[in-house]
Amino acid sequence: MRIPTRRREFGLRFDITPLIDIVFNLVIFFLVATHFVSSEAREPVELPVASQTDERPPAPRRLVVTVQADGRLLVAGQVVPPEAIEAMIAADAAEGTDDYEVQIRGDRRADYATIEPILVACARHGVTRVGVNKLDR
């Protein structure tokens, strides 16, 4: 009886299966990570161009109010009446105003009469850090 012999192959072979697994995991991670973008940045508004800016680090507590061209006010993607926004500002300002900021994302076609009550509410409750997002285009 003859014993079978194996032919031996010479050279190097690389197993790229782990590399493919890592690449697919990275693709999935970045797809999921881009899905969790804050909803305030998703609202379509045409922001005005700022002529002067004051670059400060963002406050740890922030209220972002989006003012659309038709006068609707949005907070975290939900339509909110102006009275509720003043109540939110009052509740947050009661905890202290040193680390609290109100950001207004106003459409350039929005009336000032829609934005003014937000500014008045901030002044009434002692909020001094009020900002308008600049256009990033």
mmCIF file with all atom_site columns, C-alpha atoms in Angstrom:
data_model
loop_
_atom_site.group_PDB
_atom_site.id
_atom_site.type_symbol
_atom_site.label_atom_id
_atom_site.label_alt_id
_atom_site.label_comp_id
_atom_site.label_asym_id
_atom_site.label_entity_id
_atom_site.label_seq_id
_atom_site.pdbx_PDB_ins_code
_atom_site.Cartn_x
_atom_site.Cartn_y
_atom_site.Cartn_z
_atom_site.occupancy
_atom_site.B_iso_or_equiv
_atom_site.pdbx_formal_charge
_atom_site.auth_seq_id
_atom_site.auth_comp_id
_atom_site.auth_asym_id
_atom_site.auth_atom_id
_atom_site.pdbx_PDB_model_num
ATOM 1   C CA . MET A 1 1   ? 0.000   0.000  0.000  1.00 0.00 ? 1   MET A CA 1
ATOM 2   C CA . ARG A 1 2   ? 1.313   3.388  -0.974 1.00 0.00 ? 2   ARG A CA 1
ATOM 3   C CA . ILE A 1 3   ? 1.214   6.325  1.514  1.00 0.00 ? 3   ILE A CA 1
ATOM 4   C CA . PRO A 1 4   ? -0.279  9.458  -0.041 1.00 0.00 ? 4   PRO A CA 1
ATOM 5   C CA . THR A 1 5   ? 2.001   12.449 -0.093 1.00 0.00 ? 5   THR A CA 1
ATOM 6   C CA . ARG A 1 6   ? 0.999   16.075 -0.146 1.00 0.00 ? 6   ARG A CA 1
ATOM 7   C CA . ARG A 1 7   ? 2.499   18.534 -2.470 1.00 0.00 ? 7   ARG A CA 1
ATOM 8   C CA . ARG A 1 8   ? 3.892   21.416 -0.577 1.00 0.00 ? 8   ARG A CA 1
ATOM 9   C CA . GLU A 1 9   ? 3.213   24.908 -1.906 1.00 0.00 ? 9   GLU A CA 1
ATOM 10  C CA . PHE A 1 10  ? 5.843   27.527 -1.465 1.00 0.00 ? 10  PHE A CA 1
ATOM 11  C CA . GLY A 1 11  ? 5.225   31.223 -0.888 1.00 0.00 ? 11  GLY A CA 1
ATOM 12  C CA . LEU A 1 12  ? 3.209   33.351 1.473  1.00 0.00 ? 12  LEU A CA 1
ATOM 13  C CA . ARG A 1 13  ? -0.549  33.462 1.723  1.00 0.00 ? 13  ARG A CA 1
ATOM 14  C CA . PHE A 1 14  ? -2.429  36.199 3.535  1.00 0.00 ? 14  PHE A CA 1
ATOM 15  C CA . ASP A 1 15  ? -5.781  35.602 5.107  1.00 0.00 ? 15  ASP A CA 1
ATOM 16  C CA . ILE A 1 16  ? -7.725  38.823 4.477  1.00 0.00 ? 16  ILE A CA 1
ATOM 17  C CA . THR A 1 17  ? -10.962 37.649 6.098  1.00 0.00 ? 17  THR A CA 1
ATOM 18  C CA . PRO A 1 18  ? -10.296 39.512 9.385  1.00 0.00 ? 18  PRO A CA 1
ATOM 19  C CA . LEU A 1 19  ? -9.460  42.666 7.415  1.00 0.00 ? 19  LEU A CA 1
ATOM 20  C CA . ILE A 1 20  ? -12.766 42.466 5.539  1.00 0.00 ? 20  ILE A CA 1
ATOM 21  C CA . ASP A 1 21  ? -14.609 41.971 8.852  1.00 0.00 ? 21  ASP A CA 1
ATOM 22  C CA . ILE A 1 22  ? -12.992 45.084 10.327 1.00 0.00 ? 22  ILE A CA 1
ATOM 23  C CA . VAL A 1 23  ? -13.826 47.174 7.263  1.00 0.00 ? 23  VAL A CA 1
ATOM 24  C CA . PHE A 1 24  ? -17.478 46.099 7.354  1.00 0.00 ? 24  PHE A CA 1
ATOM 25  C CA . ASN A 1 25  ? -17.672 46.838 11.084 1.00 0.00 ? 25  ASN A CA 1
ATOM 26  C CA . LEU A 1 26  ? -16.257 50.329 10.485 1.00 0.00 ? 26  LEU A CA 1
ATOM 27  C CA . VAL A 1 27  ? -18.747 50.980 7.697  1.00 0.00 ? 27  VAL A CA 1
ATOM 28  C CA . ILE A 1 28  ? -21.646 49.913 9.911  1.00 0.00 ? 28  ILE A CA 1
ATOM 29  C CA . PHE A 1 29  ? -20.327 52.009 12.826 1.00 0.00 ? 29  PHE A CA 1
ATOM 30  C CA . PHE A 1 30  ? -20.114 55.169 10.726 1.00 0.00 ? 30  PHE A CA 1
ATOM 31  C CA . LEU A 1 31  ? -23.556 54.592 9.203  1.00 0.00 ? 31  LEU A CA 1
ATOM 32  C CA . VAL A 1 32  ? -25.098 54.236 12.648 1.00 0.00 ? 32  VAL A CA 1
ATOM 33  C CA . ALA A 1 33  ? -23.108 57.167 14.074 1.00 0.00 ? 33  ALA A CA 1
ATOM 34  C CA . THR A 1 34  ? -24.251 59.539 11.331 1.00 0.00 ? 34  THR A CA 1
ATOM 35  C CA . HIS A 1 35  ? -27.854 58.540 11.977 1.00 0.00 ? 35  HIS A CA 1
ATOM 36  C CA . PHE A 1 36  ? -27.737 59.982 15.513 1.00 0.00 ? 36  PHE A CA 1
ATOM 37  C CA . VAL A 1 37  ? -27.303 63.619 14.516 1.00 0.00 ? 37  VAL A CA 1
ATOM 38  C CA . SER A 1 38  ? -29.148 66.075 16.708 1.00 0.00 ? 38  SER A CA 1
ATOM 39  C CA . SER A 1 39  ? -32.586 66.920 15.359 1.00 0.00 ? 39  SER A CA 1
ATOM 40  C CA . GLU A 1 40  ? -32.030 70.689 15.687 1.00 0.00 ? 40  GLU A CA 1
ATOM 41  C CA . ALA A 1 41  ? -29.555 70.659 12.824 1.00 0.00 ? 41  ALA A CA 1
ATOM 42  C CA . ARG A 1 42  ? -31.942 68.775 10.533 1.00 0.00 ? 42  ARG A CA 1
ATOM 43  C CA . GLU A 1 43  ? -34.622 71.438 10.319 1.00 0.00 ? 43  GLU A CA 1
ATOM 44  C CA . PRO A 1 44  ? -34.345 73.129 6.916  1.00 0.00 ? 44  PRO A CA 1
ATOM 45  C CA . VAL A 1 45  ? -33.890 76.860 7.417  1.00 0.00 ? 45  VAL A CA 1
ATOM 46  C CA . GLU A 1 46  ? -32.051 79.460 5.418  1.00 0.00 ? 46  GLU A CA 1
ATOM 47  C CA . LEU A 1 47  ? -29.806 81.148 7.982  1.00 0.00 ? 47  LEU A CA 1
ATOM 48  C CA . PRO A 1 48  ? -28.703 84.769 7.568  1.00 0.00 ? 48  PRO A CA 1
ATOM 49  C CA . VAL A 1 49  ? -25.031 85.593 7.092  1.00 0.00 ? 49  VAL A CA 1
ATOM 50  C CA . ALA A 1 50  ? -23.375 87.076 10.186 1.00 0.00 ? 50  ALA A CA 1
ATOM 51  C CA . SER A 1 51  ? -21.180 90.135 9.749  1.00 0.00 ? 51  SER A CA 1
ATOM 52  C CA . GLN A 1 52  ? -19.551 89.785 13.204 1.00 0.00 ? 52  GLN A CA 1
ATOM 53  C CA . THR A 1 53  ? -19.077 86.729 15.373 1.00 0.00 ? 53  THR A CA 1
ATOM 54  C CA . ASP A 1 54  ? -18.022 86.059 18.936 1.00 0.00 ? 54  ASP A CA 1
ATOM 55  C CA . GLU A 1 55  ? -16.459 82.629 19.242 1.00 0.00 ? 55  GLU A CA 1
ATOM 56  C CA . ARG A 1 56  ? -17.142 81.241 22.718 1.00 0.00 ? 56  ARG A CA 1
ATOM 57  C CA . PRO A 1 57  ? -17.183 77.654 23.885 1.00 0.00 ? 57  PRO A CA 1
ATOM 58  C CA . PRO A 1 58  ? -20.733 76.251 23.905 1.00 0.00 ? 58  PRO A CA 1
ATOM 59  C CA . ALA A 1 59  ? -22.611 76.278 27.198 1.00 0.00 ? 59  ALA A CA 1
ATOM 60  C CA . PRO A 1 60  ? -23.291 72.922 28.838 1.00 0.00 ? 60  PRO A CA 1
ATOM 61  C CA . ARG A 1 61  ? -27.020 73.726 29.075 1.00 0.00 ? 61  ARG A CA 1
ATOM 62  C CA . ARG A 1 62  ? -28.523 75.033 25.876 1.00 0.00 ? 62  ARG A CA 1
ATOM 63  C CA . LEU A 1 63  ? -31.961 75.607 24.390 1.00 0.00 ? 63  LEU A CA 1
ATOM 64  C CA . VAL A 1 64  ? -32.033 75.648 20.592 1.00 0.00 ? 64  VAL A CA 1
ATOM 65  C CA . VAL A 1 65  ? -35.076 77.365 19.071 1.00 0.00 ? 65  VAL A CA 1
ATOM 66  C CA . THR A 1 66  ? -35.590 77.123 15.307 1.00 0.00 ? 66  THR A CA 1
ATOM 67  C CA . VAL A 1 67  ? -37.689 79.888 13.756 1.00 0.00 ? 67  VAL A CA 1
ATOM 68  C CA . GLN A 1 68  ? -38.992 78.919 10.332 1.00 0.00 ? 68  GLN A CA 1
ATOM 69  C CA . ALA A 1 69  ? -39.960 81.312 7.543  1.00 0.00 ? 69  ALA A CA 1
ATOM 70  C CA . ASP A 1 70  ? -43.683 80.809 8.177  1.00 0.00 ? 70  ASP A CA 1
ATOM 71  C CA . GLY A 1 71  ? -43.303 81.784 11.862 1.00 0.00 ? 71  GLY A CA 1
ATOM 72  C CA . ARG A 1 72  ? -43.414 78.313 13.396 1.00 0.00 ? 72  ARG A CA 1
ATOM 73  C CA . LEU A 1 73  ? -41.133 77.768 16.412 1.00 0.00 ? 73  LEU A CA 1
ATOM 74  C CA . LEU A 1 74  ? -39.438 74.392 16.802 1.00 0.00 ? 74  LEU A CA 1
ATOM 75  C CA . VAL A 1 75  ? -37.616 72.940 19.796 1.00 0.00 ? 75  VAL A CA 1
ATOM 76  C CA . ALA A 1 76  ? -36.015 69.513 19.265 1.00 0.00 ? 76  ALA A CA 1
ATOM 77  C CA . GLY A 1 77  ? -38.044 69.072 16.071 1.00 0.00 ? 77  GLY A CA 1
ATOM 78  C CA . GLN A 1 78  ? -41.402 69.692 17.754 1.00 0.00 ? 78  GLN A CA 1
ATOM 79  C CA . VAL A 1 79  ? -43.638 72.717 17.056 1.00 0.00 ? 79  VAL A CA 1
ATOM 80  C CA . VAL A 1 80  ? -43.917 74.751 20.259 1.00 0.00 ? 80  VAL A CA 1
ATOM 81  C CA . PRO A 1 81  ? -46.044 77.862 21.010 1.00 0.00 ? 81  PRO A CA 1
ATOM 82  C CA . PRO A 1 82  ? -44.183 81.027 22.140 1.00 0.00 ? 82  PRO A CA 1
ATOM 83  C CA . GLU A 1 83  ? -45.637 80.778 25.663 1.00 0.00 ? 83  GLU A CA 1
ATOM 84  C CA . ALA A 1 84  ? -44.110 77.324 26.109 1.00 0.00 ? 84  ALA A CA 1
ATOM 85  C CA . ILE A 1 85  ? -40.699 78.625 25.018 1.00 0.00 ? 85  ILE A CA 1
ATOM 86  C CA . GLU A 1 86  ? -40.853 81.358 27.651 1.00 0.00 ? 86  GLU A CA 1
ATOM 87  C CA . ALA A 1 87  ? -41.783 78.712 30.239 1.00 0.00 ? 87  ALA A CA 1
ATOM 88  C CA . MET A 1 88  ? -38.778 76.601 29.155 1.00 0.00 ? 88  MET A CA 1
ATOM 89  C CA . ILE A 1 89  ? -36.452 79.608 29.446 1.00 0.00 ? 89  ILE A CA 1
ATOM 90  C CA . ALA A 1 90  ? -37.874 80.467 32.898 1.00 0.00 ? 90  ALA A CA 1
ATOM 91  C CA . ALA A 1 91  ? -37.479 76.900 34.171 1.00 0.00 ? 91  ALA A CA 1
ATOM 92  C CA . ASP A 1 92  ? -33.902 76.566 32.905 1.00 0.00 ? 92  ASP A CA 1
ATOM 93  C CA . ALA A 1 93  ? -32.910 80.054 34.113 1.00 0.00 ? 93  ALA A CA 1
ATOM 94  C CA . ALA A 1 94  ? -34.181 79.212 37.606 1.00 0.00 ? 94  ALA A CA 1
ATOM 95  C CA . GLU A 1 95  ? -31.318 76.699 37.886 1.00 0.00 ? 95  GLU A CA 1
ATOM 96  C CA . GLY A 1 96  ? -28.775 79.440 37.107 1.00 0.00 ? 96  GLY A CA 1
ATOM 97  C CA . THR A 1 97  ? -27.834 81.461 34.064 1.00 0.00 ? 97  THR A CA 1
ATOM 98  C CA . ASP A 1 98  ? -24.030 81.259 34.161 1.00 0.00 ? 98  ASP A CA 1
ATOM 99  C CA . ASP A 1 99  ? -23.896 78.010 32.183 1.00 0.00 ? 99  ASP A CA 1
ATOM 100 C CA . TYR A 1 100 ? -27.151 78.426 30.241 1.00 0.00 ? 100 TYR A CA 1
ATOM 101 C CA . GLU A 1 101 ? -27.452 79.568 26.627 1.00 0.00 ? 101 GLU A CA 1
ATOM 102 C CA . VAL A 1 102 ? -30.318 80.125 24.204 1.00 0.00 ? 102 VAL A CA 1
ATOM 103 C CA . GLN A 1 103 ? -29.496 79.588 20.509 1.00 0.00 ? 103 GLN A CA 1
ATOM 104 C CA . ILE A 1 104 ? -31.901 81.001 17.930 1.00 0.00 ? 104 ILE A CA 1
ATOM 105 C CA . ARG A 1 105 ? -31.773 79.475 14.458 1.00 0.00 ? 105 ARG A CA 1
ATOM 106 C CA . GLY A 1 106 ? -33.803 81.965 12.489 1.00 0.00 ? 106 GLY A CA 1
ATOM 107 C CA . ASP A 1 107 ? -34.666 81.717 8.834  1.00 0.00 ? 107 ASP A CA 1
ATOM 108 C CA . ARG A 1 108 ? -33.640 84.868 6.976  1.00 0.00 ? 108 ARG A CA 1
ATOM 109 C CA . ARG A 1 109 ? -37.230 85.289 5.760  1.00 0.00 ? 109 ARG A CA 1
ATOM 110 C CA . ALA A 1 110 ? -38.696 85.073 9.285  1.00 0.00 ? 110 ALA A CA 1
ATOM 111 C CA . ASP A 1 111 ? -40.261 88.200 10.751 1.00 0.00 ? 111 ASP A CA 1
ATOM 112 C CA . TYR A 1 112 ? -38.520 89.902 13.646 1.00 0.00 ? 112 TYR A CA 1
ATOM 113 C CA . ALA A 1 113 ? -41.887 89.959 15.418 1.00 0.00 ? 113 ALA A CA 1
ATOM 114 C CA . THR A 1 114 ? -41.558 86.174 15.777 1.00 0.00 ? 114 THR A CA 1
ATOM 115 C CA . ILE A 1 115 ? -38.012 86.328 17.199 1.00 0.00 ? 115 ILE A CA 1
ATOM 116 C CA . GLU A 1 116 ? -38.530 89.330 19.500 1.00 0.00 ? 116 GLU A CA 1
ATOM 117 C CA . PRO A 1 117 ? -40.600 87.478 22.184 1.00 0.00 ? 117 PRO A CA 1
ATOM 118 C CA . ILE A 1 118 ? -37.767 84.969 22.586 1.00 0.00 ? 118 ILE A CA 1
ATOM 119 C CA . LEU A 1 119 ? -35.241 87.764 23.131 1.00 0.00 ? 119 LEU A CA 1
ATOM 120 C CA . VAL A 1 120 ? -37.584 89.541 25.564 1.00 0.00 ? 120 VAL A CA 1
ATOM 121 C CA . ALA A 1 121 ? -38.104 86.297 27.508 1.00 0.00 ? 121 ALA A CA 1
ATOM 122 C CA . CYS A 1 122 ? -34.327 85.853 27.770 1.00 0.00 ? 122 CYS A CA 1
ATOM 123 C CA . ALA A 1 123 ? -33.901 89.404 29.061 1.00 0.00 ? 123 ALA A CA 1
ATOM 124 C CA . ARG A 1 124 ? -36.814 89.014 31.481 1.00 0.00 ? 124 ARG A CA 1
ATOM 125 C CA . HIS A 1 125 ? -35.290 85.893 33.066 1.00 0.00 ? 125 HIS A CA 1
ATOM 126 C CA . GLY A 1 126 ? -31.678 87.108 33.123 1.00 0.00 ? 126 GLY A CA 1
ATOM 127 C CA . VAL A 1 127 ? -30.253 84.973 30.315 1.00 0.00 ? 127 VAL A CA 1
ATOM 128 C CA . THR A 1 128 ? -27.339 86.909 28.829 1.00 0.00 ? 128 THR A CA 1
ATOM 129 C CA . ARG A 1 129 ? -25.903 84.210 26.582 1.00 0.00 ? 129 ARG A CA 1
ATOM 130 C CA . VAL A 1 130 ? -28.166 84.453 23.550 1.00 0.00 ? 130 VAL A CA 1
ATOM 131 C CA . GLY A 1 131 ? -26.790 83.561 20.147 1.00 0.00 ? 131 GLY A CA 1
ATOM 132 C CA . VAL A 1 132 ? -27.799 83.256 16.531 1.00 0.00 ? 132 VAL A CA 1
ATOM 133 C CA . ASN A 1 133 ? -26.238 80.443 14.545 1.00 0.00 ? 133 ASN A CA 1
ATOM 134 C CA . LYS A 1 134 ? -24.051 81.586 11.672 1.00 0.00 ? 134 LYS A CA 1
ATOM 135 C CA . LEU A 1 135 ? -24.425 80.266 8.161  1.00 0.00 ? 135 LEU A CA 1
ATOM 136 C CA . ASP A 1 136 ? -21.972 77.454 7.365  1.00 0.00 ? 136 ASP A CA 1
ATOM 137 C CA . ARG A 1 137 ? -21.894 77.347 3.575  1.00 0.00 ? 137 ARG A CA 1
#
